[in-house]
Each structure stands twice: as C-alpha cells, then as structure tokens.
C-alpha cells in the first residue's frame, strides 16, 4: 500500500502549497521601503492582501459567511490605489498564518470524491477542483506581478518553488 500513487487532492495541495510559499517569500523579501511604494503600480501590501483574502474566500466552507480581518480595507480587494491606507507587514504576516491554517482545515476535509462537488458563490456554480486550480493561477499571477515590481525597482526576485524543490 505504501507505493500507491497520491490522490488528486494531494497533488493539487502540493501545487497550492508551493504557490502560497512563493507569496510568503515575496512578503519576506520585500524591503521595508517597497512595502507601501505606489510609484506607478499598486503597492506590494495591497497585492498580497488581495491575493490572500480571495484565496481564503474561495477555499473555505461556503455555507459560512466570509470572515474579514479587523484591518480589512475594502478598496484593497479590487486593488484600487489610494494614499493613506496601509496594512503593515506584521498584520499581513499574521493574516498569512491564519489563511494558511484555514486552508489546511479546508483541505483536510476534502477527499478525491469531493473535487467534483459543486457550490454556488459569486453568482456561479464552481466545483471544488475549479476553486483549487483557480487559486493556483491567482496566487501565481500576483507573485509574477510582485516579481516584476521588486525586480525592476529593487533588483529582488522570488525564485520558483516547485513541489519537492524546497
């Protein structure tokens, strides 16, 4: 039995874990002076918050309401820049830890048979597999955006983290 191939839920989780790890690395590597920099782009903190909030909103029990952190900034969800608002790195790191914990609980409750289960949110029906794959794409989109900002303005890059490459 030990030589059984992993189930699809395990494989999808591996990819989500790598995506989240790359986002966490962007938070870690971002210099303090770049965290809130709005010079021609949405600031790093806003990109990270947007990615984490929606990750948490999509990968949860949809029978319960969305939980908003106490520091929630509504405009940040749509990445609408405005001066004065800020979620600091400590708040974001704490939120990242909470999002990861919630995600682990969500994934623990899934079996391969549940990947095709449908739920309705945001005006459409989605399978659990759609939600998982969509978040791999969503997180990687924002990691790419952060890499573009950090590499062009500070010479810093988040390197690729793939399954088994940590």
C-alpha atoms as one frame of an Amber mdcrd trajectory, in Angstrom:
protein
   0.000   0.000   0.000   2.900   2.400   0.620   3.622   2.507  -3.105   0.176
   3.814  -4.001   0.255   6.956  -6.130  -1.069  10.097  -4.441  -4.679  11.049
  -4.983  -5.615  14.144  -6.966  -6.422  16.169  -3.833  -2.868  15.601  -2.570
  -1.405  16.624  -5.922  -3.486  19.814  -6.054  -2.499  20.672  -2.482   1.185
  20.301  -3.384   0.779  22.973  -6.050  -1.228  25.296  -3.808   1.376  24.911
  -1.058   4.135  25.954  -3.470   2.141  28.965  -4.657   1.475  30.116  -1.086
   5.137  29.599  -0.210   6.181  31.845  -3.095   3.753  34.550  -1.942   5.105
  34.264   1.617   8.631  34.594   0.208   7.632  37.825  -1.558   6.417  39.215
   1.781   9.671  38.159   3.431  11.975  39.529   0.713  10.191  42.831   0.140
  12.287  45.689   1.544  10.521  47.985   4.005  10.798  50.926   1.607   8.998
  48.944  -1.119   6.104  47.632   1.014   3.912  50.709   0.504   5.603  52.189
  -2.578   2.928  53.319  -5.058   5.250  54.641  -7.763   3.303  53.680 -10.884
   1.875  50.442  -9.502  -0.294  49.041  -6.742   1.810  48.659  -3.594   3.141
  45.272  -2.534   0.957  45.124   0.591  -2.190  45.609  -1.489  -1.273  42.870
  -3.964  -0.541  40.474  -1.112  -3.744  41.298   0.777  -5.859  40.917  -2.346
  -4.304  37.515  -3.119  -4.635  36.232   0.457  -8.160  37.495   1.038  -9.512
  35.920  -2.131  -7.557  32.709  -1.531  -9.311  32.479   1.828 -12.708  33.427
   0.356 -12.520  30.749  -2.334 -11.031  27.920  -0.268 -13.441  27.740   2.648
 -16.756  26.252   3.646 -19.175  28.269   1.524 -22.058  27.562   3.878 -20.480
  30.050   6.297 -20.000  33.800   5.760 -16.678  35.266   4.651 -14.515  36.362
   7.569 -12.944  39.806   7.247  -9.814  40.596   9.244 -10.124  43.532  11.648
  -7.749  45.587   9.477  -9.794  44.948   6.309  -9.582  47.650   3.623 -12.393
  47.104   1.121 -10.716  49.013  -1.734  -7.654  46.770  -1.489  -9.696  43.786
  -2.638 -10.159  45.426  -6.025  -6.604  46.826  -5.954  -7.789  50.422  -6.129
  -4.828  52.504  -5.072  -5.317  55.348  -2.703  -2.832  57.016  -0.430  -3.085
  56.792   3.313  -4.331  53.211   3.707  -1.870  50.536   4.688  -1.769  47.030
   6.096   1.624  46.671   7.723   3.899  43.668   7.282   3.232  42.305  10.793
  -0.539  42.364  10.214  -0.048  40.721   6.824   2.223  38.006   8.217  -0.319
  37.265  10.948  -3.071  37.126   8.334  -0.962  34.832   6.131  -0.606  32.436
   9.079  -4.387  32.472   9.626  -5.131  31.962   5.923  -2.733  29.000   5.823
  -4.377  27.461   8.906  -7.872  27.902   7.418  -6.661  26.404   4.139  -5.198
  23.367   5.930  -8.551  22.758   7.650 -10.374  23.103   4.325  -8.020  20.687
   2.568  -8.143  18.146   5.397 -11.880  17.847   4.868 -11.534  17.050   1.167
 -11.367  13.652  -0.400 -10.859  12.935  -4.067 -14.589  12.326  -4.446 -15.335
  15.865  -3.292 -13.313  17.550  -6.054 -16.301  17.484  -8.396 -18.784  18.687
  -5.770 -20.365  21.971  -6.802 -21.102  25.021  -4.742 -22.512  28.400  -5.692
 -20.752  31.650  -4.935 -20.141  34.925  -6.693 -23.140  34.249  -8.926 -21.942
  30.949 -10.426 -21.534  27.256  -9.730 -17.981  26.035  -9.157 -16.530  22.619
  -8.481 -14.016  22.309  -5.670 -11.405  21.439  -8.328 -12.183  24.712 -10.156
 -11.691  26.612  -6.912  -8.357  24.924  -6.154  -6.941  25.320  -9.656  -8.204
  28.894  -9.882  -6.278  29.794  -6.750  -3.038  28.267  -8.043  -3.425  30.575
 -11.047  -4.498  33.575  -8.954  -1.625  33.374  -6.464   0.939  32.834  -9.240
  -0.456  35.818 -11.141   0.201  38.034  -8.125   3.601  36.504  -7.405   4.518
  37.337 -11.006   3.291  40.895 -10.554   5.276  41.231  -7.327   8.346  39.808
  -9.039   8.004  42.410 -11.789   7.766  45.240  -9.237  10.536  44.008  -6.958
  12.933  43.038  -9.732  12.594  46.284 -11.687  12.589  48.626  -8.688  14.810
  46.794  -6.181  16.636  44.018  -8.064  14.927  41.327  -5.940  13.188  38.194
  -7.231  11.143  35.452  -5.656  12.615  32.275  -7.083  10.457  29.446  -8.328
   9.407  26.923  -5.694   8.081  23.698  -7.147   6.890  20.514  -5.496   9.865
  18.793  -3.878  12.183  21.768  -4.538  12.101  23.491  -1.149
